[in-house]
mmCIF file with all atom_site columns, C-alpha atoms in Angstrom:
data_model
loop_
_atom_site.group_PDB
_atom_site.id
_atom_site.type_symbol
_atom_site.label_atom_id
_atom_site.label_alt_id
_atom_site.label_comp_id
_atom_site.label_asym_id
_atom_site.label_entity_id
_atom_site.label_seq_id
_atom_site.pdbx_PDB_ins_code
_atom_site.Cartn_x
_atom_site.Cartn_y
_atom_site.Cartn_z
_atom_site.occupancy
_atom_site.B_iso_or_equiv
_atom_site.pdbx_formal_charge
_atom_site.auth_seq_id
_atom_site.auth_comp_id
_atom_site.auth_asym_id
_atom_site.auth_atom_id
_atom_site.pdbx_PDB_model_num
ATOM 1   C CA . GLU A 1 1   ? 100.148 143.388 118.812 1.00 57.00 ? 1   GLU A CA 1
ATOM 2   C CA . ALA A 1 2   ? 99.247  145.944 121.471 1.00 63.00 ? 2   ALA A CA 1
ATOM 3   C CA . ASP A 1 3   ? 98.295  144.899 124.981 1.00 91.00 ? 3   ASP A CA 1
ATOM 4   C CA . ILE A 1 4   ? 97.077  148.379 125.832 1.00 96.00 ? 4   ILE A CA 1
ATOM 5   C CA . TYR A 1 5   ? 94.413  149.958 123.700 1.00 96.00 ? 5   TYR A CA 1
ATOM 6   C CA . GLN A 1 6   ? 93.323  153.545 123.322 1.00 97.00 ? 6   GLN A CA 1
ATOM 7   C CA . THR A 1 7   ? 90.233  154.729 121.499 1.00 97.00 ? 7   THR A CA 1
ATOM 8   C CA . PRO A 1 8   ? 89.582  156.752 119.545 1.00 97.00 ? 8   PRO A CA 1
ATOM 9   C CA . ARG A 1 9   ? 92.912  157.311 117.767 1.00 96.00 ? 9   ARG A CA 1
ATOM 10  C CA . TYR A 1 10  ? 91.787  160.686 116.459 1.00 97.00 ? 10  TYR A CA 1
ATOM 11  C CA . LEU A 1 11  ? 88.970  162.943 117.623 1.00 97.00 ? 11  LEU A CA 1
ATOM 12  C CA . VAL A 1 12  ? 87.829  166.356 116.457 1.00 97.00 ? 12  VAL A CA 1
ATOM 13  C CA . ILE A 1 13  ? 85.079  167.911 118.548 1.00 97.00 ? 13  ILE A CA 1
ATOM 14  C CA . GLY A 1 14  ? 83.476  171.260 119.196 1.00 97.00 ? 14  GLY A CA 1
ATOM 15  C CA . THR A 1 15  ? 84.036  173.451 122.204 1.00 97.00 ? 15  THR A CA 1
ATOM 16  C CA . GLY A 1 16  ? 81.863  172.616 125.200 1.00 96.00 ? 16  GLY A CA 1
ATOM 17  C CA . LYS A 1 17  ? 81.376  168.949 124.377 1.00 96.00 ? 17  LYS A CA 1
ATOM 18  C CA . LYS A 1 18  ? 81.896  166.231 126.944 1.00 96.00 ? 18  LYS A CA 1
ATOM 19  C CA . ILE A 1 19  ? 84.273  163.508 125.852 1.00 96.00 ? 19  ILE A CA 1
ATOM 20  C CA . THR A 1 20  ? 85.742  160.314 127.272 1.00 97.00 ? 20  THR A CA 1
ATOM 21  C CA . LEU A 1 21  ? 89.025  158.871 126.083 1.00 98.00 ? 21  LEU A CA 1
ATOM 22  C CA . GLU A 1 22  ? 89.170  155.131 126.577 1.00 98.00 ? 22  GLU A CA 1
ATOM 23  C CA . CYS A 1 23  ? 92.161  153.106 127.755 1.00 98.00 ? 23  CYS A CA 1
ATOM 24  C CA . SER A 1 24  ? 92.156  149.375 128.357 1.00 98.00 ? 24  SER A CA 1
ATOM 25  C CA . GLN A 1 25  ? 94.939  146.896 129.052 1.00 97.00 ? 25  GLN A CA 1
ATOM 26  C CA . THR A 1 26  ? 94.893  143.123 129.052 1.00 94.00 ? 26  THR A CA 1
ATOM 27  C CA . MET A 1 27  ? 98.050  142.575 131.113 1.00 93.00 ? 27  MET A CA 1
ATOM 28  C CA . GLY A 1 28  ? 96.487  142.744 134.562 1.00 93.00 ? 28  GLY A CA 1
ATOM 29  C CA . HIS A 1 29  ? 98.662  145.724 135.527 1.00 93.00 ? 29  HIS A CA 1
ATOM 30  C CA . ASP A 1 30  ? 97.640  147.573 138.658 1.00 92.00 ? 30  ASP A CA 1
ATOM 31  C CA . LYS A 1 31  ? 99.447  150.800 137.805 1.00 93.00 ? 31  LYS A CA 1
ATOM 32  C CA . MET A 1 32  ? 98.122  152.971 135.003 1.00 96.00 ? 32  MET A CA 1
ATOM 33  C CA . TYR A 1 33  ? 98.956  156.496 133.842 1.00 96.00 ? 33  TYR A CA 1
ATOM 34  C CA . TRP A 1 34  ? 97.712  159.287 131.579 1.00 96.00 ? 34  TRP A CA 1
ATOM 35  C CA . TYR A 1 35  ? 100.172 161.618 129.890 1.00 95.00 ? 35  TYR A CA 1
ATOM 36  C CA . GLN A 1 36  ? 99.552  164.723 127.821 1.00 95.00 ? 36  GLN A CA 1
ATOM 37  C CA . GLN A 1 37  ? 102.015 165.376 125.031 1.00 94.00 ? 37  GLN A CA 1
ATOM 38  C CA . ASP A 1 38  ? 102.130 168.697 123.221 1.00 86.00 ? 38  ASP A CA 1
ATOM 39  C CA . PRO A 1 39  ? 103.852 169.329 119.887 1.00 79.00 ? 39  PRO A CA 1
ATOM 40  C CA . GLY A 1 40  ? 106.877 170.373 121.912 1.00 71.00 ? 40  GLY A CA 1
ATOM 41  C CA . MET A 1 41  ? 107.316 166.651 122.613 1.00 86.00 ? 41  MET A CA 1
ATOM 42  C CA . GLU A 1 42  ? 107.471 166.667 126.415 1.00 88.00 ? 42  GLU A CA 1
ATOM 43  C CA . LEU A 1 43  ? 105.365 164.119 128.269 1.00 92.00 ? 43  LEU A CA 1
ATOM 44  C CA . HIS A 1 44  ? 103.365 165.559 131.153 1.00 91.00 ? 44  HIS A CA 1
ATOM 45  C CA . LEU A 1 45  ? 101.797 163.243 133.739 1.00 92.00 ? 45  LEU A CA 1
ATOM 46  C CA . ILE A 1 46  ? 98.198  164.318 134.355 1.00 94.00 ? 46  ILE A CA 1
ATOM 47  C CA . HIS A 1 47  ? 96.686  161.330 136.215 1.00 95.00 ? 47  HIS A CA 1
ATOM 48  C CA . TYR A 1 48  ? 97.710  157.984 137.624 1.00 94.00 ? 48  TYR A CA 1
ATOM 49  C CA . SER A 1 49  ? 96.214  155.029 139.433 1.00 95.00 ? 49  SER A CA 1
ATOM 50  C CA . TYR A 1 50  ? 97.778  152.290 141.543 1.00 92.00 ? 50  TYR A CA 1
ATOM 51  C CA . GLY A 1 51  ? 94.727  150.052 141.473 1.00 93.00 ? 51  GLY A CA 1
ATOM 52  C CA . VAL A 1 52  ? 90.960  149.856 141.536 1.00 96.00 ? 52  VAL A CA 1
ATOM 53  C CA . ASN A 1 53  ? 89.336  152.879 143.199 1.00 95.00 ? 53  ASN A CA 1
ATOM 54  C CA . SER A 1 54  ? 92.719  154.626 143.418 1.00 93.00 ? 54  SER A CA 1
ATOM 55  C CA . THR A 1 55  ? 93.323  157.782 141.360 1.00 95.00 ? 55  THR A CA 1
ATOM 56  C CA . GLU A 1 56  ? 95.745  160.656 141.820 1.00 93.00 ? 56  GLU A CA 1
ATOM 57  C CA . LYS A 1 57  ? 96.503  163.894 140.007 1.00 92.00 ? 57  LYS A CA 1
ATOM 58  C CA . GLY A 1 58  ? 99.826  164.112 138.262 1.00 89.00 ? 58  GLY A CA 1
ATOM 59  C CA . ASP A 1 59  ? 102.415 166.825 137.905 1.00 83.00 ? 59  ASP A CA 1
ATOM 60  C CA . LEU A 1 60  ? 100.532 168.882 135.319 1.00 83.00 ? 60  LEU A CA 1
ATOM 61  C CA . SER A 1 61  ? 97.262  170.427 136.353 1.00 80.00 ? 61  SER A CA 1
ATOM 62  C CA . SER A 1 62  ? 94.467  169.171 134.154 1.00 84.00 ? 62  SER A CA 1
ATOM 63  C CA . GLU A 1 63  ? 90.755  169.851 133.935 1.00 90.00 ? 63  GLU A CA 1
ATOM 64  C CA . SER A 1 64  ? 90.170  166.214 133.082 1.00 94.00 ? 64  SER A CA 1
ATOM 65  C CA . THR A 1 65  ? 89.042  163.501 135.497 1.00 95.00 ? 65  THR A CA 1
ATOM 66  C CA . VAL A 1 66  ? 89.666  159.767 135.597 1.00 97.00 ? 66  VAL A CA 1
ATOM 67  C CA . SER A 1 67  ? 88.097  156.704 137.145 1.00 97.00 ? 67  SER A CA 1
ATOM 68  C CA . ARG A 1 68  ? 89.321  153.189 137.907 1.00 97.00 ? 68  ARG A CA 1
ATOM 69  C CA . ILE A 1 69  ? 86.420  150.883 138.533 1.00 97.00 ? 69  ILE A CA 1
ATOM 70  C CA . ARG A 1 70  ? 88.048  147.871 136.887 1.00 97.00 ? 70  ARG A CA 1
ATOM 71  C CA . THR A 1 71  ? 91.724  146.932 136.778 1.00 96.00 ? 71  THR A CA 1
ATOM 72  C CA . GLU A 1 72  ? 91.826  146.830 133.011 1.00 97.00 ? 72  GLU A CA 1
ATOM 73  C CA . HIS A 1 73  ? 90.021  150.110 132.323 1.00 97.00 ? 73  HIS A CA 1
ATOM 74  C CA . PHE A 1 74  ? 91.196  153.687 132.995 1.00 98.00 ? 74  PHE A CA 1
ATOM 75  C CA . PRO A 1 75  ? 89.070  156.226 131.098 1.00 98.00 ? 75  PRO A CA 1
ATOM 76  C CA . LEU A 1 76  ? 89.762  159.957 131.020 1.00 97.00 ? 76  LEU A CA 1
ATOM 77  C CA . THR A 1 77  ? 86.896  162.441 130.806 1.00 97.00 ? 77  THR A CA 1
ATOM 78  C CA . LEU A 1 78  ? 86.701  166.093 129.831 1.00 94.00 ? 78  LEU A CA 1
ATOM 79  C CA . GLU A 1 79  ? 83.375  167.568 130.956 1.00 94.00 ? 79  GLU A CA 1
ATOM 80  C CA . SER A 1 80  ? 83.588  170.601 128.683 1.00 95.00 ? 80  SER A CA 1
ATOM 81  C CA . ALA A 1 81  ? 86.263  170.539 126.022 1.00 95.00 ? 81  ALA A CA 1
ATOM 82  C CA . ARG A 1 82  ? 88.120  173.732 125.087 1.00 95.00 ? 82  ARG A CA 1
ATOM 83  C CA . PRO A 1 83  ? 90.665  174.506 122.359 1.00 95.00 ? 83  PRO A CA 1
ATOM 84  C CA . SER A 1 84  ? 93.390  174.530 125.035 1.00 93.00 ? 84  SER A CA 1
ATOM 85  C CA . HIS A 1 85  ? 92.727  170.796 125.501 1.00 94.00 ? 85  HIS A CA 1
ATOM 86  C CA . THR A 1 86  ? 93.961  170.090 121.989 1.00 95.00 ? 86  THR A CA 1
ATOM 87  C CA . SER A 1 87  ? 96.823  167.646 122.455 1.00 95.00 ? 87  SER A CA 1
ATOM 88  C CA . GLN A 1 88  ? 97.992  164.047 122.213 1.00 96.00 ? 88  GLN A CA 1
ATOM 89  C CA . TYR A 1 89  ? 96.877  161.907 125.181 1.00 97.00 ? 89  TYR A CA 1
ATOM 90  C CA . LEU A 1 90  ? 98.878  158.794 125.991 1.00 97.00 ? 90  LEU A CA 1
ATOM 91  C CA . CYS A 1 91  ? 97.836  156.013 128.352 1.00 98.00 ? 91  CYS A CA 1
ATOM 92  C CA . ALA A 1 92  ? 100.372 153.659 129.924 1.00 96.00 ? 92  ALA A CA 1
ATOM 93  C CA . SER A 1 93  ? 100.483 150.772 132.358 1.00 95.00 ? 93  SER A CA 1
ATOM 94  C CA . ARG A 1 94  ? 103.179 149.045 134.332 1.00 91.00 ? 94  ARG A CA 1
ATOM 95  C CA . ALA A 1 95  ? 103.728 145.707 136.004 1.00 85.00 ? 95  ALA A CA 1
ATOM 96  C CA . ASP A 1 96  ? 104.534 145.750 139.717 1.00 76.00 ? 96  ASP A CA 1
ATOM 97  C CA . ARG A 1 97  ? 108.060 144.414 139.387 1.00 73.00 ? 97  ARG A CA 1
ATOM 98  C CA . ALA A 1 98  ? 109.136 146.376 136.340 1.00 72.00 ? 98  ALA A CA 1
ATOM 99  C CA . TYR A 1 99  ? 109.997 150.017 135.879 1.00 73.00 ? 99  TYR A CA 1
ATOM 100 C CA . GLY A 1 100 ? 109.160 150.255 132.214 1.00 83.00 ? 100 GLY A CA 1
ATOM 101 C CA . TYR A 1 101 ? 105.785 151.473 131.088 1.00 90.00 ? 101 TYR A CA 1
ATOM 102 C CA . THR A 1 102 ? 103.829 150.008 128.193 1.00 93.00 ? 102 THR A CA 1
ATOM 103 C CA . PHE A 1 103 ? 102.183 152.806 126.257 1.00 96.00 ? 103 PHE A CA 1
ATOM 104 C CA . GLY A 1 104 ? 99.093  152.840 124.100 1.00 97.00 ? 104 GLY A CA 1
ATOM 105 C CA . SER A 1 105 ? 99.137  154.394 120.635 1.00 96.00 ? 105 SER A CA 1
ATOM 106 C CA . GLY A 1 106 ? 97.544  157.578 121.913 1.00 96.00 ? 106 GLY A CA 1
ATOM 107 C CA . THR A 1 107 ? 94.501  159.700 121.153 1.00 97.00 ? 107 THR A CA 1
ATOM 108 C CA . ARG A 1 108 ? 95.062  162.879 119.201 1.00 96.00 ? 108 ARG A CA 1
ATOM 109 C CA . LEU A 1 109 ? 92.377  165.312 120.320 1.00 96.00 ? 109 LEU A CA 1
ATOM 110 C CA . THR A 1 110 ? 91.507  168.510 118.478 1.00 96.00 ? 110 THR A CA 1
ATOM 111 C CA . VAL A 1 111 ? 88.953  170.874 119.955 1.00 97.00 ? 111 VAL A CA 1
ATOM 112 C CA . VAL A 1 112 ? 87.607  173.469 117.535 1.00 97.00 ? 112 VAL A CA 1
ATOM 113 C CA . GLY B 2 1   ? 109.256 167.585 140.003 1.00 50.00 ? 1   GLY B CA 1
ATOM 114 C CA . GLN B 2 2   ? 112.735 166.377 139.192 1.00 57.00 ? 2   GLN B CA 1
ATOM 115 C CA . GLN B 2 3   ? 113.849 167.175 135.647 1.00 77.00 ? 3   GLN B CA 1
ATOM 116 C CA . LEU B 2 4   ? 115.927 165.176 133.252 1.00 89.00 ? 4   LEU B CA 1
ATOM 117 C CA . ASN B 2 5   ? 117.916 167.324 130.866 1.00 93.00 ? 5   ASN B CA 1
ATOM 118 C CA . GLN B 2 6   ? 118.139 165.616 127.509 1.00 95.00 ? 6   GLN B CA 1
ATOM 119 C CA . SER B 2 7   ? 120.293 166.772 124.618 1.00 95.00 ? 7   SER B CA 1
ATOM 120 C CA . PRO B 2 8   ? 120.363 167.512 121.851 1.00 96.00 ? 8   PRO B CA 1
ATOM 121 C CA . GLN B 2 9   ? 116.762 168.566 121.363 1.00 94.00 ? 9   GLN B CA 1
ATOM 122 C CA . SER B 2 10  ? 116.911 167.642 117.677 1.00 96.00 ? 10  SER B CA 1
ATOM 123 C CA . MET B 2 11  ? 119.319 166.024 115.244 1.00 96.00 ? 11  MET B CA 1
ATOM 124 C CA . PHE B 2 12  ? 119.411 165.931 111.458 1.00 96.00 ? 12  PHE B CA 1
ATOM 125 C CA . ILE B 2 13  ? 121.756 163.282 110.111 1.00 96.00 ? 13  ILE B CA 1
ATOM 126 C CA . GLN B 2 14  ? 122.531 161.337 106.959 1.00 97.00 ? 14  GLN B CA 1
ATOM 127 C CA . GLU B 2 15  ? 121.742 157.669 106.669 1.00 97.00 ? 15  GLU B CA 1
ATOM 128 C CA . GLY B 2 16  ? 124.695 155.597 107.826 1.00 97.00 ? 16  GLY B CA 1
ATOM 129 C CA . GLU B 2 17  ? 125.929 158.101 110.405 1.00 97.00 ? 17  GLU B CA 1
ATOM 130 C CA . ASP B 2 18  ? 126.258 157.303 114.091 1.00 97.00 ? 18  ASP B CA 1
ATOM 131 C CA . VAL B 2 19  ? 124.128 159.183 116.626 1.00 97.00 ? 19  VAL B CA 1
ATOM 132 C CA . SER B 2 20  ? 124.711 160.004 120.265 1.00 97.00 ? 20  SER B CA 1
ATOM 133 C CA . MET B 2 21  ? 122.335 161.597 122.750 1.00 97.00 ? 21  MET B CA 1
ATOM 134 C CA . ASN B 2 22  ? 122.477 161.968 126.496 1.00 97.00 ? 22  ASN B CA 1
ATOM 135 C CA . CYS B 2 23  ? 120.483 162.644 129.590 1.00 97.00 ? 23  CYS B CA 1
ATOM 136 C CA . THR B 2 24  ? 121.607 164.282 132.822 1.00 96.00 ? 24  THR B CA 1
ATOM 137 C CA . SER B 2 25  ? 120.062 164.986 136.178 1.00 93.00 ? 25  SER B CA 1
ATOM 138 C CA . SER B 2 26  ? 121.056 166.761 139.353 1.00 89.00 ? 26  SER B CA 1
ATOM 139 C CA . SER B 2 27  ? 119.703 163.790 141.326 1.00 88.00 ? 27  SER B CA 1
ATOM 140 C CA . ILE B 2 28  ? 120.620 160.143 141.462 1.00 89.00 ? 28  ILE B CA 1
ATOM 141 C CA . PHE B 2 29  ? 118.634 157.592 139.503 1.00 88.00 ? 29  PHE B CA 1
ATOM 142 C CA . ASN B 2 30  ? 118.636 153.859 140.222 1.00 86.00 ? 30  ASN B CA 1
ATOM 143 C CA . THR B 2 31  ? 117.289 152.932 136.822 1.00 90.00 ? 31  THR B CA 1
ATOM 144 C CA . TRP B 2 32  ? 117.594 154.500 133.399 1.00 93.00 ? 32  TRP B CA 1
ATOM 145 C CA . LEU B 2 33  ? 115.219 153.723 130.552 1.00 95.00 ? 33  LEU B CA 1
ATOM 146 C CA . TRP B 2 34  ? 115.383 154.720 126.902 1.00 97.00 ? 34  TRP B CA 1
ATOM 147 C CA . TYR B 2 35  ? 112.219 154.921 124.795 1.00 96.00 ? 35  TYR B CA 1
ATOM 148 C CA . LYS B 2 36  ? 111.536 155.596 121.137 1.00 97.00 ? 36  LYS B CA 1
ATOM 149 C CA . GLN B 2 37  ? 108.336 157.157 119.858 1.00 96.00 ? 37  GLN B CA 1
ATOM 150 C CA . ASP B 2 38  ? 107.478 156.670 116.198 1.00 94.00 ? 38  ASP B CA 1
ATOM 151 C CA . PRO B 2 39  ? 105.322 159.344 114.563 1.00 88.00 ? 39  PRO B CA 1
ATOM 152 C CA . GLY B 2 40  ? 101.691 158.915 115.579 1.00 87.00 ? 40  GLY B CA 1
ATOM 153 C CA . GLU B 2 41  ? 102.421 156.177 118.116 1.00 92.00 ? 41  GLU B CA 1
ATOM 154 C CA . GLY B 2 42  ? 103.162 155.812 121.814 1.00 95.00 ? 42  GLY B CA 1
ATOM 155 C CA . PRO B 2 43  ? 106.711 155.417 123.141 1.00 95.00 ? 43  PRO B CA 1
ATOM 156 C CA . VAL B 2 44  ? 108.232 151.937 123.106 1.00 95.00 ? 44  VAL B CA 1
ATOM 157 C CA . LEU B 2 45  ? 110.900 150.771 125.538 1.00 94.00 ? 45  LEU B CA 1
ATOM 158 C CA . LEU B 2 46  ? 114.276 150.213 123.847 1.00 96.00 ? 46  LEU B CA 1
ATOM 159 C CA . ILE B 2 47  ? 116.745 149.600 126.650 1.00 96.00 ? 47  ILE B CA 1
ATOM 160 C CA . ALA B 2 48  ? 116.639 149.413 130.455 1.00 93.00 ? 48  ALA B CA 1
ATOM 161 C CA . LEU B 2 49  ? 119.711 149.972 132.645 1.00 94.00 ? 49  LEU B CA 1
ATOM 162 C CA . TYR B 2 50  ? 119.783 148.942 136.308 1.00 91.00 ? 50  TYR B CA 1
ATOM 163 C CA . LYS B 2 51  ? 123.372 149.339 137.506 1.00 92.00 ? 51  LYS B CA 1
ATOM 164 C CA . ALA B 2 52  ? 125.891 152.179 137.507 1.00 93.00 ? 52  ALA B CA 1
ATOM 165 C CA . GLY B 2 53  ? 128.435 151.638 134.747 1.00 94.00 ? 53  GLY B CA 1
ATOM 166 C CA . GLU B 2 54  ? 126.227 149.143 132.934 1.00 95.00 ? 54  GLU B CA 1
ATOM 167 C CA . LEU B 2 55  ? 126.581 149.088 129.152 1.00 96.00 ? 55  LEU B CA 1
ATOM 168 C CA . THR B 2 56  ? 123.743 147.397 127.271 1.00 96.00 ? 56  THR B CA 1
ATOM 169 C CA . SER B 2 57  ? 123.160 146.843 123.572 1.00 96.00 ? 57  SER B CA 1
ATOM 170 C CA . ASN B 2 58  ? 120.043 146.155 121.565 1.00 94.00 ? 58  ASN B CA 1
ATOM 171 C CA . GLY B 2 59  ? 120.995 145.660 117.934 1.00 95.00 ? 59  GLY B CA 1
ATOM 172 C CA . ARG B 2 60  ? 122.504 148.910 116.682 1.00 97.00 ? 60  ARG B CA 1
ATOM 173 C CA . LEU B 2 61  ? 121.605 150.679 119.920 1.00 97.00 ? 61  LEU B CA 1
ATOM 174 C CA . THR B 2 62  ? 123.941 150.941 122.891 1.00 98.00 ? 62  THR B CA 1
ATOM 175 C CA . ALA B 2 63  ? 123.130 152.660 126.168 1.00 98.00 ? 63  ALA B CA 1
ATOM 176 C CA . GLN B 2 64  ? 125.196 153.273 129.280 1.00 97.00 ? 64  GLN B CA 1
ATOM 177 C CA . PHE B 2 65  ? 124.296 154.019 132.889 1.00 96.00 ? 65  PHE B CA 1
ATOM 178 C CA . GLY B 2 66  ? 126.703 156.701 134.090 1.00 96.00 ? 66  GLY B CA 1
ATOM 179 C CA . ILE B 2 67  ? 129.055 155.966 136.973 1.00 95.00 ? 67  ILE B CA 1
ATOM 180 C CA . THR B 2 68  ? 127.751 158.928 138.956 1.00 93.00 ? 68  THR B CA 1
ATOM 181 C CA . ARG B 2 69  ? 124.177 157.602 138.475 1.00 92.00 ? 69  ARG B CA 1
ATOM 182 C CA . LYS B 2 70  ? 123.211 161.065 137.299 1.00 93.00 ? 70  LYS B CA 1
ATOM 183 C CA . ASP B 2 71  ? 123.517 160.529 133.586 1.00 95.00 ? 71  ASP B CA 1
ATOM 184 C CA . SER B 2 72  ? 123.018 158.113 130.727 1.00 97.00 ? 72  SER B CA 1
ATOM 185 C CA . PHE B 2 73  ? 123.672 158.109 127.025 1.00 97.00 ? 73  PHE B CA 1
ATOM 186 C CA . LEU B 2 74  ? 122.272 156.344 123.990 1.00 98.00 ? 74  LEU B CA 1
ATOM 187 C CA . ASN B 2 75  ? 124.206 155.632 120.807 1.00 98.00 ? 75  ASN B CA 1
ATOM 188 C CA . ILE B 2 76  ? 122.755 154.508 117.495 1.00 98.00 ? 76  ILE B CA 1
ATOM 189 C CA . SER B 2 77  ? 125.230 153.148 114.980 1.00 97.00 ? 77  SER B CA 1
ATOM 190 C CA . ALA B 2 78  ? 124.824 153.172 111.201 1.00 97.00 ? 78  ALA B CA 1
ATOM 191 C CA . SER B 2 79  ? 121.498 154.994 111.259 1.00 97.00 ? 79  SER B CA 1
ATOM 192 C CA . ILE B 2 80  ? 118.712 154.024 108.854 1.00 97.00 ? 80  ILE B CA 1
ATOM 193 C CA . PRO B 2 81  ? 115.542 155.901 107.857 1.00 95.00 ? 81  PRO B CA 1
ATOM 194 C CA . SER B 2 82  ? 113.342 153.910 110.263 1.00 95.00 ? 82  SER B CA 1
ATOM 195 C CA . ASP B 2 83  ? 115.375 155.308 113.178 1.00 97.00 ? 83  ASP B CA 1
ATOM 196 C CA . VAL B 2 84  ? 113.379 158.524 112.724 1.00 96.00 ? 84  VAL B CA 1
ATOM 197 C CA . GLY B 2 85  ? 111.376 159.422 115.807 1.00 96.00 ? 85  GLY B CA 1
ATOM 198 C CA . ILE B 2 86  ? 111.582 160.941 119.254 1.00 96.00 ? 86  ILE B CA 1
ATOM 199 C CA . TYR B 2 87  ? 113.895 159.352 121.803 1.00 97.00 ? 87  TYR B CA 1
ATOM 200 C CA . PHE B 2 88  ? 113.188 159.776 125.504 1.00 96.00 ? 88  PHE B CA 1
ATOM 201 C CA . CYS B 2 89  ? 115.244 158.960 128.542 1.00 96.00 ? 89  CYS B CA 1
ATOM 202 C CA . ALA B 2 90  ? 113.319 158.163 131.710 1.00 93.00 ? 90  ALA B CA 1
ATOM 203 C CA . GLY B 2 91  ? 113.738 156.850 135.194 1.00 90.00 ? 91  GLY B CA 1
ATOM 204 C CA . PRO B 2 92  ? 112.259 156.729 138.662 1.00 84.00 ? 92  PRO B CA 1
ATOM 205 C CA . PRO B 2 93  ? 114.104 159.342 140.744 1.00 75.00 ? 93  PRO B CA 1
ATOM 206 C CA . ILE B 2 94  ? 115.581 158.042 143.971 1.00 74.00 ? 94  ILE B CA 1
ATOM 207 C CA . TRP B 2 95  ? 113.045 159.945 146.068 1.00 69.00 ? 95  TRP B CA 1
ATOM 208 C CA . GLU B 2 96  ? 110.226 158.079 144.325 1.00 68.00 ? 96  GLU B CA 1
ATOM 209 C CA . THR B 2 97  ? 110.414 155.252 146.850 1.00 61.00 ? 97  THR B CA 1
ATOM 210 C CA . SER B 2 98  ? 107.745 153.107 145.271 1.00 62.00 ? 98  SER B CA 1
ATOM 211 C CA . GLY B 2 99  ? 109.447 153.488 141.901 1.00 57.00 ? 99  GLY B CA 1
ATOM 212 C CA . SER B 2 100 ? 106.041 153.840 140.344 1.00 71.00 ? 100 SER B CA 1
ATOM 213 C CA . ARG B 2 101 ? 106.318 157.229 138.707 1.00 82.00 ? 101 ARG B CA 1
ATOM 214 C CA . LEU B 2 102 ? 108.793 157.845 135.948 1.00 87.00 ? 102 LEU B CA 1
ATOM 215 C CA . THR B 2 103 ? 110.396 161.169 135.129 1.00 87.00 ? 103 THR B CA 1
ATOM 216 C CA . PHE B 2 104 ? 110.887 161.705 131.383 1.00 91.00 ? 104 PHE B CA 1
ATOM 217 C CA . GLY B 2 105 ? 113.455 163.793 129.545 1.00 93.00 ? 105 GLY B CA 1
ATOM 218 C CA . GLU B 2 106 ? 112.326 166.424 127.069 1.00 93.00 ? 106 GLU B CA 1
ATOM 219 C CA . GLY B 2 107 ? 113.031 164.162 124.108 1.00 95.00 ? 107 GLY B CA 1
ATOM 220 C CA . THR B 2 108 ? 115.442 164.172 121.149 1.00 96.00 ? 108 THR B CA 1
ATOM 221 C CA . GLN B 2 109 ? 113.827 164.433 117.722 1.00 96.00 ? 109 GLN B CA 1
ATOM 222 C CA . LEU B 2 110 ? 115.905 162.440 115.231 1.00 97.00 ? 110 LEU B CA 1
ATOM 223 C CA . THR B 2 111 ? 115.622 162.956 111.478 1.00 96.00 ? 111 THR B CA 1
ATOM 224 C CA . VAL B 2 112 ? 117.531 160.670 109.118 1.00 96.00 ? 112 VAL B CA 1
ATOM 225 C CA . ASN B 2 113 ? 118.003 161.779 105.528 1.00 93.00 ? 113 ASN B CA 1
ATOM 226 C CA . PRO B 2 114 ? 118.302 158.908 103.017 1.00 89.00 ? 114 PRO B CA 1
#
């Protein structure tokens, strides 16, 4: 069973809508990450957090924003969705003394 | 950021065949990780390597940490249809002092024909 949960799994929305992708983990991990994955397979880091009230932008510029008010919750928000935001979004977390990430199942977003 | 060059990009094999893929970098890595992503899911950690020269197995999977610390490979023996997916190498580059951010390879898409 998953210890990191992403909702929704699939989302189709119209251009200009505001959306929030949810990510929650029950492992007490301080470090959490958001990746964007295009059909070309590569994983692109768009946001990360090392703890409550800590958020940083990743390597790939993104119009999304994140917040970290609680350790277990790391939501990603798009204020005005566009077709270029169509992608798979993966959330991950990591324990302090381990290098490996635990990934959620992802949210596949389609903006029409 | 630092890139990991993963090859091949895709493989089409028959069930029962062995598979080999590798990952190289121009920089040193202290840890190498191999992930598998099933269709429609997030990546799952398969094998972690922590020492140069280390050879680690997980069932039919074997991975090695290159002596130069700049490469790693993953072998899958006697492939089966459920091996289908995308395989990623990953690691924290040596300049990532906190070790908190992983660099991922571009992925190898594996297709196994029954």
